[in-house]
Amino acid sequence: MIQITVDGYATVEAHEGERLVLALERGGVDILHRCGGVARCTTCRVEFSAGEPEAMTQAEKDKLTEKGMQIGGAGGVRLSCQIECHHDMSLTPVQTVQNSGLEAGKAPAEALEPEAIWV
């Protein structure tokens, strides 16, 4: 199992290839997501402190660029709906249901959407 250390929460165990947003939810993290996991918003963003994946979908890159957000690295963010779990990670969820006061949207599908084009 893959270990995801989440600031402010218990460590979450993820399955190989599982979408990060789904692993976080299953593990008790109330990660906010509003668009159904298709990279149409940035509510599911996370900041990595260790283990940030190198792979990124074109949809994630395009949305973060459109919103003028720093992509990954120190001070940057990634979209948990566009990340597959393949190794241990440490991260902080930026927006949660609790800290935003918003409700999560439609549940994301098991597989990445839109179809992943890796950049």
Short mmCIF file of N, CA and C in Angstrom, two decimals:
data_model
loop_
_atom_site.label_atom_id
_atom_site.label_comp_id
_atom_site.label_asym_id
_atom_site.label_seq_id
_atom_site.Cartn_x
_atom_site.Cartn_y
_atom_site.Cartn_z
N MET A 1 0.84 -1.19 0.00
CA MET A 1 0.00 0.00 0.00
C MET A 1 0.88 1.25 0.00
N ILE A 2 0.37 2.27 -0.59
CA ILE A 2 1.05 3.56 -0.67
C ILE A 2 0.62 4.40 0.52
N GLN A 3 1.58 5.04 1.17
CA GLN A 3 1.32 5.87 2.34
C GLN A 3 1.25 7.34 1.94
N ILE A 4 0.15 7.99 2.29
CA ILE A 4 0.00 9.42 2.03
C ILE A 4 -0.11 10.12 3.38
N THR A 5 0.91 10.89 3.70
CA THR A 5 0.92 11.65 4.94
C THR A 5 0.24 12.98 4.66
N VAL A 6 -0.87 13.24 5.37
CA VAL A 6 -1.68 14.42 5.12
C VAL A 6 -1.64 15.32 6.35
N ASP A 7 -1.12 16.53 6.17
CA ASP A 7 -1.01 17.48 7.27
C ASP A 7 -2.38 17.71 7.91
N GLY A 8 -2.47 17.48 9.22
CA GLY A 8 -3.70 17.68 9.96
C GLY A 8 -4.64 16.49 9.99
N TYR A 9 -4.25 15.40 9.35
CA TYR A 9 -5.08 14.21 9.27
C TYR A 9 -4.22 12.99 9.54
N ALA A 10 -4.87 11.85 9.70
CA ALA A 10 -4.15 10.59 9.84
C ALA A 10 -3.54 10.21 8.49
N THR A 11 -2.53 9.38 8.51
CA THR A 11 -1.93 8.88 7.27
C THR A 11 -2.97 8.05 6.53
N VAL A 12 -3.03 8.24 5.22
CA VAL A 12 -3.99 7.56 4.36
C VAL A 12 -3.25 6.50 3.56
N GLU A 13 -3.84 5.32 3.44
CA GLU A 13 -3.28 4.28 2.59
C GLU A 13 -4.01 4.29 1.26
N ALA A 14 -3.25 4.30 0.16
CA ALA A 14 -3.83 4.33 -1.18
C ALA A 14 -3.44 3.08 -1.94
N HIS A 15 -4.26 2.72 -2.88
CA HIS A 15 -3.98 1.60 -3.78
C HIS A 15 -3.16 2.10 -4.97
N GLU A 16 -2.34 1.26 -5.52
CA GLU A 16 -1.55 1.58 -6.71
C GLU A 16 -2.48 2.07 -7.82
N GLY A 17 -2.21 3.25 -8.36
CA GLY A 17 -2.97 3.80 -9.47
C GLY A 17 -4.26 4.51 -9.08
N GLU A 18 -4.61 4.48 -7.81
CA GLU A 18 -5.84 5.14 -7.35
C GLU A 18 -5.72 6.65 -7.51
N ARG A 19 -6.80 7.30 -7.85
CA ARG A 19 -6.79 8.76 -7.94
C ARG A 19 -6.59 9.33 -6.54
N LEU A 20 -5.71 10.32 -6.43
CA LEU A 20 -5.40 10.90 -5.13
C LEU A 20 -6.65 11.46 -4.45
N VAL A 21 -7.49 12.17 -5.16
CA VAL A 21 -8.69 12.76 -4.57
C VAL A 21 -9.56 11.67 -3.94
N LEU A 22 -9.68 10.52 -4.58
CA LEU A 22 -10.51 9.44 -4.04
C LEU A 22 -9.84 8.78 -2.83
N ALA A 23 -8.53 8.62 -2.88
CA ALA A 23 -7.81 8.05 -1.74
C ALA A 23 -7.95 8.95 -0.52
N LEU A 24 -7.84 10.26 -0.74
CA LEU A 24 -7.98 11.21 0.37
C LEU A 24 -9.37 11.11 0.99
N GLU A 25 -10.39 11.13 0.15
CA GLU A 25 -11.76 11.03 0.66
C GLU A 25 -11.98 9.73 1.43
N ARG A 26 -11.55 8.63 0.85
CA ARG A 26 -11.72 7.33 1.48
C ARG A 26 -11.01 7.28 2.82
N GLY A 27 -9.89 8.01 2.92
CA GLY A 27 -9.10 8.03 4.14
C GLY A 27 -9.57 9.04 5.17
N GLY A 28 -10.69 9.70 4.92
CA GLY A 28 -11.24 10.62 5.93
C GLY A 28 -10.86 12.07 5.76
N VAL A 29 -10.19 12.41 4.68
CA VAL A 29 -9.84 13.82 4.41
C VAL A 29 -11.01 14.42 3.64
N ASP A 30 -11.56 15.52 4.15
CA ASP A 30 -12.72 16.13 3.50
C ASP A 30 -12.29 17.11 2.40
N ILE A 31 -11.45 16.60 1.48
CA ILE A 31 -10.93 17.40 0.37
C ILE A 31 -12.11 17.97 -0.43
N LEU A 32 -12.04 19.24 -0.73
CA LEU A 32 -13.10 19.87 -1.52
C LEU A 32 -12.87 19.58 -2.99
N HIS A 33 -13.91 19.20 -3.68
CA HIS A 33 -13.87 19.06 -5.14
C HIS A 33 -15.25 19.44 -5.63
N ARG A 34 -15.30 20.26 -6.66
CA ARG A 34 -16.59 20.78 -7.11
C ARG A 34 -16.97 20.36 -8.53
N CYS A 35 -16.00 19.99 -9.36
CA CYS A 35 -16.29 19.76 -10.78
C CYS A 35 -16.43 18.29 -11.15
N GLY A 36 -16.40 17.41 -10.17
CA GLY A 36 -16.52 15.99 -10.47
C GLY A 36 -15.22 15.35 -10.89
N GLY A 37 -14.10 16.04 -10.64
CA GLY A 37 -12.78 15.44 -10.91
C GLY A 37 -12.33 15.50 -12.35
N VAL A 38 -12.78 16.52 -13.09
CA VAL A 38 -12.42 16.61 -14.51
C VAL A 38 -11.56 17.85 -14.83
N ALA A 39 -10.90 18.40 -13.83
CA ALA A 39 -9.98 19.53 -14.00
C ALA A 39 -10.66 20.78 -14.57
N ARG A 40 -11.89 21.03 -14.14
CA ARG A 40 -12.58 22.25 -14.56
C ARG A 40 -12.52 23.33 -13.49
N CYS A 41 -11.99 22.97 -12.31
CA CYS A 41 -11.84 23.95 -11.24
C CYS A 41 -10.53 23.64 -10.51
N THR A 42 -10.26 24.35 -9.44
CA THR A 42 -9.02 24.12 -8.69
C THR A 42 -9.29 23.88 -7.21
N THR A 43 -10.50 23.47 -6.88
CA THR A 43 -10.85 23.31 -5.47
C THR A 43 -10.16 22.13 -4.81
N CYS A 44 -9.73 21.13 -5.58
CA CYS A 44 -9.12 19.93 -4.99
C CYS A 44 -7.60 20.05 -4.88
N ARG A 45 -7.08 21.26 -4.93
CA ARG A 45 -5.62 21.41 -4.98
C ARG A 45 -4.95 21.05 -3.65
N VAL A 46 -3.72 20.57 -3.80
CA VAL A 46 -2.89 20.18 -2.66
C VAL A 46 -1.50 20.75 -2.85
N GLU A 47 -0.79 20.92 -1.74
CA GLU A 47 0.61 21.34 -1.75
C GLU A 47 1.44 20.17 -1.24
N PHE A 48 2.46 19.79 -1.98
CA PHE A 48 3.31 18.67 -1.59
C PHE A 48 4.50 19.14 -0.77
N SER A 49 4.83 18.38 0.27
CA SER A 49 6.07 18.60 1.01
C SER A 49 7.08 17.51 0.70
N ALA A 50 6.62 16.38 0.16
CA ALA A 50 7.50 15.29 -0.26
C ALA A 50 6.74 14.38 -1.20
N GLY A 51 7.45 13.79 -2.14
CA GLY A 51 6.87 12.78 -3.02
C GLY A 51 5.97 13.30 -4.13
N GLU A 52 6.12 14.58 -4.48
CA GLU A 52 5.29 15.11 -5.56
C GLU A 52 5.53 14.33 -6.85
N PRO A 53 4.47 13.86 -7.49
CA PRO A 53 4.65 13.13 -8.75
C PRO A 53 5.23 14.03 -9.85
N GLU A 54 6.09 13.46 -10.66
CA GLU A 54 6.64 14.22 -11.78
C GLU A 54 5.65 14.31 -12.92
N ALA A 55 4.86 13.27 -13.13
CA ALA A 55 3.89 13.24 -14.23
C ALA A 55 2.75 14.21 -13.94
N MET A 56 2.26 14.83 -15.02
CA MET A 56 1.15 15.77 -14.92
C MET A 56 0.30 15.64 -16.17
N THR A 57 -1.02 15.73 -16.00
CA THR A 57 -1.88 15.69 -17.18
C THR A 57 -1.92 17.06 -17.83
N GLN A 58 -2.18 17.07 -19.11
CA GLN A 58 -2.33 18.34 -19.84
C GLN A 58 -3.48 19.15 -19.25
N ALA A 59 -4.56 18.47 -18.86
CA ALA A 59 -5.71 19.15 -18.28
C ALA A 59 -5.33 19.88 -16.98
N GLU A 60 -4.52 19.24 -16.14
CA GLU A 60 -4.07 19.87 -14.90
C GLU A 60 -3.20 21.08 -15.21
N LYS A 61 -2.25 20.91 -16.08
CA LYS A 61 -1.35 22.01 -16.43
C LYS A 61 -2.13 23.19 -17.01
N ASP A 62 -3.06 22.90 -17.90
CA ASP A 62 -3.85 23.96 -18.52
C ASP A 62 -4.68 24.73 -17.50
N LYS A 63 -5.34 24.00 -16.58
CA LYS A 63 -6.20 24.67 -15.59
C LYS A 63 -5.40 25.52 -14.62
N LEU A 64 -4.28 24.99 -14.13
CA LEU A 64 -3.46 25.77 -13.19
C LEU A 64 -2.87 27.00 -13.89
N THR A 65 -2.46 26.85 -15.13
CA THR A 65 -1.94 27.98 -15.90
C THR A 65 -3.03 29.02 -16.11
N GLU A 66 -4.22 28.57 -16.50
CA GLU A 66 -5.36 29.48 -16.73
C GLU A 66 -5.66 30.31 -15.48
N LYS A 67 -5.56 29.68 -14.31
CA LYS A 67 -5.87 30.36 -13.05
C LYS A 67 -4.69 31.16 -12.50
N GLY A 68 -3.53 31.10 -13.18
CA GLY A 68 -2.36 31.86 -12.74
C GLY A 68 -1.71 31.31 -11.49
N MET A 69 -1.87 30.02 -11.25
CA MET A 69 -1.30 29.40 -10.05
C MET A 69 0.07 28.81 -10.35
N GLN A 70 0.95 28.87 -9.35
CA GLN A 70 2.26 28.25 -9.49
C GLN A 70 2.07 26.75 -9.50
N ILE A 71 2.67 26.10 -10.48
CA ILE A 71 2.50 24.66 -10.65
C ILE A 71 3.57 23.90 -9.89
N GLY A 72 3.15 23.18 -8.86
CA GLY A 72 4.04 22.29 -8.12
C GLY A 72 5.26 22.96 -7.52
N GLY A 73 6.10 22.13 -6.93
CA GLY A 73 7.32 22.61 -6.29
C GLY A 73 7.01 23.42 -5.05
N ALA A 74 8.04 24.05 -4.48
CA ALA A 74 7.88 24.85 -3.27
C ALA A 74 6.93 26.01 -3.53
N GLY A 75 5.85 26.06 -2.76
CA GLY A 75 4.87 27.12 -2.91
C GLY A 75 3.87 26.90 -4.03
N GLY A 76 3.99 25.81 -4.76
CA GLY A 76 3.09 25.52 -5.86
C GLY A 76 2.02 24.52 -5.47
N VAL A 77 1.05 24.35 -6.34
CA VAL A 77 -0.06 23.44 -6.07
C VAL A 77 -0.24 22.46 -7.22
N ARG A 78 -0.94 21.40 -6.92
CA ARG A 78 -1.33 20.37 -7.90
C ARG A 78 -2.79 20.04 -7.66
N LEU A 79 -3.46 19.48 -8.67
CA LEU A 79 -4.86 19.07 -8.56
C LEU A 79 -4.93 17.60 -8.19
N SER A 80 -5.50 17.30 -7.03
CA SER A 80 -5.56 15.91 -6.58
C SER A 80 -6.42 15.04 -7.48
N CYS A 81 -7.33 15.64 -8.24
CA CYS A 81 -8.18 14.85 -9.14
C CYS A 81 -7.41 14.38 -10.37
N GLN A 82 -6.22 14.92 -10.61
CA GLN A 82 -5.45 14.59 -11.79
C GLN A 82 -4.18 13.81 -11.46
N ILE A 83 -4.09 13.30 -10.24
CA ILE A 83 -2.90 12.58 -9.80
C ILE A 83 -3.26 11.14 -9.47
N GLU A 84 -2.47 10.22 -9.99
CA GLU A 84 -2.59 8.81 -9.64
C GLU A 84 -1.54 8.49 -8.58
N CYS A 85 -1.88 7.63 -7.64
CA CYS A 85 -0.97 7.25 -6.56
C CYS A 85 -0.06 6.11 -7.03
N HIS A 86 1.24 6.38 -7.03
CA HIS A 86 2.22 5.36 -7.41
C HIS A 86 3.36 5.24 -6.40
N HIS A 87 3.44 6.16 -5.45
CA HIS A 87 4.50 6.12 -4.43
C HIS A 87 4.05 6.95 -3.22
N ASP A 88 4.78 6.83 -2.11
CA ASP A 88 4.45 7.58 -0.90
C ASP A 88 4.55 9.08 -1.15
N MET A 89 3.69 9.84 -0.45
CA MET A 89 3.63 11.29 -0.61
C MET A 89 3.31 11.93 0.73
N SER A 90 3.70 13.19 0.85
CA SER A 90 3.30 14.02 1.99
C SER A 90 2.73 15.31 1.41
N LEU A 91 1.57 15.72 1.93
CA LEU A 91 0.90 16.88 1.34
C LEU A 91 -0.02 17.57 2.33
N THR A 92 -0.46 18.76 1.92
CA THR A 92 -1.44 19.53 2.66
C THR A 92 -2.59 19.84 1.72
N PRO A 93 -3.83 19.51 2.10
CA PRO A 93 -4.97 19.91 1.28
C PRO A 93 -5.20 21.41 1.45
N VAL A 94 -5.35 22.14 0.35
CA VAL A 94 -5.54 23.59 0.43
C VAL A 94 -6.97 23.93 0.83
N GLN A 95 -7.94 23.32 0.17
CA GLN A 95 -9.34 23.58 0.49
C GLN A 95 -10.01 22.29 0.91
N THR A 96 -10.71 22.38 2.02
CA THR A 96 -11.50 21.25 2.50
C THR A 96 -12.94 21.71 2.64
N VAL A 97 -13.85 20.76 2.79
CA VAL A 97 -15.24 21.11 3.02
C VAL A 97 -15.33 21.97 4.28
N GLN A 98 -14.58 21.57 5.30
CA GLN A 98 -14.64 22.29 6.58
C GLN A 98 -14.10 23.71 6.48
N ASN A 99 -12.91 23.92 5.89
CA ASN A 99 -12.33 25.27 5.91
C ASN A 99 -12.93 26.19 4.85
N SER A 100 -13.66 25.63 3.89
CA SER A 100 -14.26 26.47 2.85
C SER A 100 -15.73 26.78 3.12
N GLY A 101 -16.41 25.89 3.88
CA GLY A 101 -17.83 26.05 4.10
C GLY A 101 -18.67 25.64 2.90
N LEU A 102 -18.03 25.06 1.88
CA LEU A 102 -18.73 24.61 0.67
C LEU A 102 -18.95 23.11 0.72
N GLU A 103 -19.87 22.63 -0.08
CA GLU A 103 -20.09 21.19 -0.20
C GLU A 103 -19.33 20.66 -1.39
N ALA A 104 -18.86 19.43 -1.27
CA ALA A 104 -18.19 18.78 -2.40
C ALA A 104 -19.19 18.55 -3.51
N GLY A 105 -18.70 18.52 -4.74
CA GLY A 105 -19.54 18.26 -5.90
C GLY A 105 -19.69 16.77 -6.15
N LYS A 106 -20.09 16.48 -7.37
CA LYS A 106 -20.28 15.08 -7.81
C LYS A 106 -19.00 14.28 -7.58
N ALA A 107 -19.16 13.03 -7.19
CA ALA A 107 -18.01 12.16 -6.94
C ALA A 107 -17.22 11.93 -8.22
N PRO A 108 -15.90 12.05 -8.15
CA PRO A 108 -15.06 11.77 -9.32
C PRO A 108 -15.13 10.29 -9.71
N ALA A 109 -14.94 10.02 -10.98
CA ALA A 109 -14.88 8.64 -11.49
C ALA A 109 -13.62 7.96 -10.97
N GLU A 110 -13.58 6.65 -11.06
CA GLU A 110 -12.41 5.90 -10.63
C GLU A 110 -11.18 6.19 -11.48
N ALA A 111 -11.38 6.38 -12.78
CA ALA A 111 -10.27 6.64 -13.71
C ALA A 111 -10.15 8.14 -13.98
N LEU A 112 -8.95 8.57 -14.33
CA LEU A 112 -8.73 9.98 -14.63
C LEU A 112 -9.64 10.45 -15.75
N GLU A 113 -10.17 11.64 -15.56
CA GLU A 113 -10.97 12.32 -16.57
C GLU A 113 -10.51 13.76 -16.64
N PRO A 114 -10.47 14.39 -17.80
CA PRO A 114 -10.61 13.75 -19.10
C PRO A 114 -9.48 12.75 -19.33
N GLU A 115 -9.55 11.99 -20.42
CA GLU A 115 -8.52 11.00 -20.71
C GLU A 115 -7.15 11.67 -20.57
N ALA A 116 -6.27 11.02 -19.84
CA ALA A 116 -4.97 11.61 -19.50
C ALA A 116 -4.06 11.71 -20.72
N ILE A 117 -3.58 12.93 -20.95
CA ILE A 117 -2.49 13.20 -21.87
C ILE A 117 -1.37 13.69 -20.97
N TRP A 118 -0.29 12.92 -20.86
CA TRP A 118 0.79 13.22 -19.91
C TRP A 118 1.80 14.17 -20.53
N VAL A 119 2.16 15.19 -19.76
CA VAL A 119 3.15 16.17 -20.21
C VAL A 119 4.35 16.17 -19.29
#
